[in-house]
XYZ file of C-alpha atoms in Angstrom:
333
model
C -17.666 -5.946 -7.039
C -16.397 -8.796 -6.029
C -15.649 -9.339 -2.120
C -12.790 -10.656 -0.707
C -12.114 -11.819 3.281
C -9.793 -9.601 5.325
C -9.741 -11.100 8.466
C -12.914 -10.956 9.911
C -14.328 -8.608 7.353
C -15.628 -8.900 3.945
C -14.325 -5.840 1.170
C -14.159 -5.154 -2.164
C -11.806 -7.189 -3.933
C -9.904 -3.591 -4.706
C -9.619 -1.246 -2.003
C -8.525 2.630 -2.146
C -5.190 3.405 -0.962
C -5.438 7.263 0.021
C -2.110 8.397 0.452
C -1.982 10.574 -2.775
C -5.110 12.480 -1.780
C -2.403 14.678 0.997
C 1.699 12.958 -0.097
C 3.932 11.549 -1.661
C 3.353 12.575 -5.377
C 4.487 16.095 -5.770
C 1.571 19.082 -4.609
C -1.681 17.445 -3.359
C -4.775 18.054 -4.730
C -7.316 20.406 -3.231
C -9.505 18.493 -0.097
C -12.364 19.499 -1.871
C -10.976 17.155 -4.877
C -9.949 14.853 -2.668
C -13.620 14.330 -0.853
C -14.893 13.431 -4.335
C -12.545 10.659 -4.646
C -13.384 9.168 -1.505
C -17.077 9.889 -1.819
C -16.604 8.212 -5.715
C -15.011 5.047 -4.207
C -18.015 4.912 -1.609
C -20.492 5.082 -4.369
C -18.946 2.446 -6.364
C -18.923 0.071 -3.818
C -15.410 0.133 -1.935
C -15.309 -0.840 0.966
C -11.861 -0.577 2.127
C -9.820 2.307 3.124
C -6.225 2.499 3.818
C -4.470 6.168 5.382
C -1.805 6.302 7.938
C -0.251 8.687 10.248
C 2.616 9.687 7.892
C 0.313 10.572 4.936
C 0.645 14.560 5.020
C 2.020 14.045 8.415
C -1.886 13.841 9.640
C -3.278 15.891 7.133
C -4.763 12.451 5.273
C -6.346 11.186 8.447
C -8.153 14.542 8.707
C -9.230 14.449 5.234
C -10.341 10.655 5.325
C -12.025 10.970 8.434
C -15.201 13.277 8.194
C -15.667 12.021 4.883
C -15.880 8.427 5.852
C -17.469 9.210 8.923
C -20.925 9.108 8.241
C -20.329 5.876 5.958
C -18.679 4.187 9.359
C -20.555 1.179 9.773
C -20.419 0.157 6.299
C -16.543 0.129 5.684
C -13.422 -1.216 7.081
C -10.981 1.552 7.971
C -7.350 0.980 8.095
C -4.371 3.162 9.471
C -0.744 2.773 10.356
C 1.483 3.902 13.051
C 5.360 3.617 13.993
C 6.354 6.057 11.356
C 5.248 9.557 11.966
C 5.916 12.997 11.471
C 8.041 14.181 14.368
C 9.081 17.891 14.863
C 12.822 18.057 16.225
C 14.378 20.975 18.128
C 14.860 23.113 15.302
C 11.280 22.992 14.747
C 11.717 20.825 11.605
C 9.079 18.031 11.074
C 10.343 15.012 9.865
C 9.457 11.335 9.166
C 10.292 9.164 11.867
C 10.325 5.446 12.316
C 10.038 4.791 16.006
C 8.407 1.117 17.459
C 8.874 1.745 20.992
C 5.362 0.468 22.814
C 4.639 3.847 24.215
C 4.928 5.434 20.571
C 2.995 2.842 18.870
C 0.244 3.803 21.453
C 0.301 7.465 21.409
C 0.508 7.081 17.093
C -2.797 4.696 17.339
C -4.824 7.970 20.198
C -3.567 10.289 17.547
C -4.771 8.600 14.580
C -8.499 7.743 16.233
C -8.824 11.146 16.853
C -7.975 12.365 13.523
C -9.828 9.739 11.803
C -13.217 10.967 13.510
C -13.706 7.308 15.232
C -13.591 5.544 18.123
C -12.083 2.002 16.594
C -9.575 1.393 13.915
C -10.693 -1.763 12.010
C -7.012 -3.154 11.028
C -4.341 -0.711 11.912
C -0.526 -1.511 10.797
C 2.694 -1.001 11.910
C 4.037 0.709 9.318
C 7.596 0.143 9.343
C 9.265 -2.250 11.634
C 12.173 -0.301 14.037
C 14.831 -2.580 13.802
C 16.085 -0.836 17.346
C 12.825 -2.369 18.999
C 12.201 -5.997 19.301
C 8.999 -7.064 16.630
C 7.661 -8.485 19.782
C 7.706 -5.766 21.900
C 5.804 -3.405 19.261
C 3.016 -5.786 18.380
C 2.523 -6.339 21.960
C 1.509 -2.741 22.122
C -0.990 -3.393 19.379
C -2.275 -6.483 21.194
C -2.646 -4.351 24.108
C -4.617 -1.283 21.772
C -6.545 -4.629 20.721
C -7.776 -5.335 23.939
C -8.539 -1.871 25.122
C -10.954 -2.004 22.105
C -9.148 1.000 20.562
C -8.169 -1.564 17.346
C -10.163 -4.544 16.120
C -7.204 -6.167 14.115
C -3.377 -5.621 13.479
C -1.377 -5.825 10.455
C 2.199 -5.121 9.274
C 4.081 -3.852 6.614
C 7.428 -4.452 4.195
C 8.610 -6.966 6.982
C 9.572 -10.740 5.825
C 8.409 -14.050 6.493
C 10.693 -14.454 9.461
C 9.301 -11.427 11.186
C 5.705 -12.175 10.068
C 5.608 -15.617 12.035
C 7.969 -13.790 15.575
C 4.715 -11.194 15.073
C 2.397 -13.858 14.687
C 3.369 -15.519 17.645
C 2.593 -12.599 19.839
C -1.029 -11.777 18.574
C -2.934 -13.361 15.285
C -1.943 -10.900 12.027
C -4.775 -9.901 9.996
C -3.009 -8.687 7.031
C 0.538 -7.644 5.736
C 0.915 -4.764 3.550
C 3.726 -5.104 0.875
C 4.719 -2.942 -2.283
C 3.338 -5.748 -5.334
C 2.999 -5.897 -8.985
C 4.657 -6.782 -12.020
C 7.993 -4.763 -11.698
C 8.194 -5.407 -7.665
C 8.006 -9.453 -6.767
C 9.432 -9.291 -3.725
C 6.836 -10.900 -2.011
C 6.999 -14.049 -4.207
C 10.862 -14.825 -2.288
C 8.744 -15.906 1.067
C 5.998 -13.412 2.105
C 3.275 -14.679 0.060
C 3.912 -18.411 1.130
C 3.989 -17.145 5.112
C 0.743 -15.489 4.490
C -1.150 -18.162 2.968
C 0.370 -20.851 5.476
C -0.749 -18.599 8.459
C -4.483 -17.235 7.026
C -3.044 -14.168 6.717
C -4.688 -11.675 3.978
C -1.930 -9.650 1.654
C -2.597 -6.168 0.565
C -0.927 -4.955 -1.944
C 0.193 -1.359 -2.405
C 1.661 0.306 -5.570
C -0.124 -2.398 -7.779
C 0.226 -0.332 -10.809
C 3.961 0.787 -9.902
C 3.346 4.406 -8.915
C 1.742 5.337 -12.727
C 4.529 3.494 -14.474
C 1.967 0.274 -15.323
C -0.735 2.825 -15.715
C 0.894 4.191 -19.257
C 0.937 7.604 -17.526
C 5.028 8.338 -16.755
C 6.369 9.061 -19.655
C 8.624 11.810 -18.994
C 10.249 11.581 -15.214
C 12.362 15.034 -15.571
C 9.466 16.489 -15.147
C 8.440 15.323 -11.741
C 7.839 17.966 -8.969
C 10.387 18.733 -6.601
C 8.200 16.529 -3.670
C 7.921 14.046 -6.101
C 8.722 10.626 -4.134
C 9.744 9.200 -7.774
C 12.376 11.543 -7.874
C 14.727 9.851 -6.111
C 13.414 6.143 -7.131
C 16.215 4.383 -9.085
C 13.418 2.737 -11.411
C 12.833 6.417 -12.456
C 16.085 7.902 -13.047
C 16.349 8.828 -16.983
C 18.329 5.679 -18.351
C 16.580 3.164 -16.286
C 13.341 4.687 -17.160
C 13.993 4.808 -20.616
C 14.610 0.831 -20.658
C 11.450 0.495 -18.534
C 9.391 2.668 -20.953
C 10.603 0.275 -23.438
C 8.580 -2.864 -22.180
C 5.753 -0.890 -22.515
C 4.772 -1.315 -26.402
C 4.586 -5.217 -25.440
C 2.654 -4.685 -22.465
C -0.026 -2.005 -24.173
C -0.827 -5.047 -26.834
C -1.558 -7.152 -24.082
C -3.461 -5.500 -22.589
C -5.247 -5.002 -25.894
C -5.778 -8.813 -25.939
C -7.247 -8.836 -22.964
C -9.717 -6.261 -23.524
C -8.778 -3.413 -20.884
C -6.294 -0.581 -19.992
C -2.830 -1.196 -18.950
C -3.954 -0.252 -15.173
C -6.431 -2.524 -15.514
C -4.329 -5.390 -16.173
C -1.990 -4.773 -13.731
C -4.537 -4.752 -11.362
C -6.347 -8.039 -12.582
C -3.409 -9.480 -13.053
C -2.880 -8.958 -8.645
C -6.618 -10.281 -8.416
C -5.544 -13.458 -9.885
C -2.888 -14.248 -8.434
C -4.570 -15.492 -5.416
C -7.479 -14.945 -3.412
C -5.915 -13.664 -0.223
C -4.877 -10.524 -2.383
C -6.463 -7.412 -2.409
C -5.003 -4.373 -4.274
C -5.394 -0.811 -2.810
C -4.393 1.480 -5.965
C -4.295 5.081 -5.037
C -5.567 8.171 -7.441
C -6.539 12.219 -7.266
C -9.348 11.494 -9.891
C -12.335 10.147 -10.012
C -11.917 8.928 -13.916
C -9.220 6.692 -13.147
C -10.799 5.213 -9.653
C -13.597 4.145 -12.119
C -11.195 2.547 -14.205
C -8.970 1.109 -11.412
C -12.171 -0.948 -10.357
C -13.345 -2.018 -13.389
C -10.295 -4.169 -13.194
C -12.715 -6.422 -11.184
C -14.307 -7.705 -14.022
C -11.375 -8.035 -16.416
C -10.809 -11.944 -16.437
C -7.057 -13.147 -17.856
C -6.541 -16.894 -19.258
C -3.290 -18.633 -17.809
C -1.673 -18.067 -20.734
C -1.859 -14.312 -21.107
C -0.935 -14.452 -17.111
C 2.649 -16.110 -18.072
C 3.399 -13.883 -21.307
C 2.419 -10.566 -18.714
C 4.764 -11.779 -16.404
C 7.427 -12.808 -18.138
C 7.350 -9.681 -20.043
C 7.707 -7.117 -16.847
C 9.671 -8.896 -13.241
C 12.382 -8.377 -11.602
C 15.136 -9.774 -14.029
C 13.455 -7.364 -17.258
C 13.137 -4.160 -15.142
C 15.776 -1.489 -14.744
C 16.935 0.068 -11.137
C 16.200 -0.829 -7.629
C 12.699 0.018 -6.003
C 14.006 2.295 -3.301
C 17.230 3.955 -2.522
C 19.950 2.703 0.002
C 18.390 4.111 2.684
C 15.055 3.498 2.146
C 16.150 -0.567 1.852
C 17.359 -0.417 5.105
C 14.327 0.925 6.335
C 12.200 -2.504 4.875
C 12.428 -5.926 6.101
C 11.541 -7.374 3.054
C 13.331 -10.076 1.141
C 15.269 -9.138 -1.641
C 16.314 -11.151 -5.191
């Protein structure tokens, strides 16, 4: 597999987003199946693994840690804090964004324990807590680096302005934001800021939560716990419009000699050497399909046609609900 730079690390050009193994898309697979996917990724040459305290409220880190532990020196392990599960006075576990320095430090220490490691290679602030100056949250992350608990730090779903403020406190190694053909927000300013500051851009949801795999056809059948049920783009009327774009997209994938999912990933790899997609999957078969995108070559003409077909103007619906949009700091069209 191709290799790319991620701060001081050299990693596989396509990483593995581990969220799907414990979180977000309905009932997660068994721990046994999750382990199979992780080991298959290792066998295929993946060296970048991405998890978070939030995923499964810690269960994802508990799954990932023991499987990756024997390979710890051969991989780059990433996790996130500042957004985690907190049990309220009513005994209910809820997602809470909390960027206070003491919370960021505690989140990291909890992650280290669950991951069964002494140090996290890349530690992200999962969301900027807008009640806390970004300089304070990043200052806490800087102390984690100084203490040897974290090697490098990153940010998730932030604007170019916030990136620059954070980078002035401590060098930012990576910015992670949703980026795919149908979510182009990073192109407004964040990609330019990353190139200017020497920051790697990590693209999550690179296959548009299954849409660009041509794998989601009936949005009414989503599991009750599937986060896509609340996303405007997957609302039935919007999704009917979006589905109408896929026949032409499938034809373009055919011209490129690849699958729809591989076309989405190859497009990202062609957008810049500092971009690393981290698709997630619960299937070893789909994992192998995703990783084969590394070998797909796209002509400039085909790239232009793909971008003209699926973009922020041709897709119906917002990527997030109004509440979720308030929780992120990314620029919008």
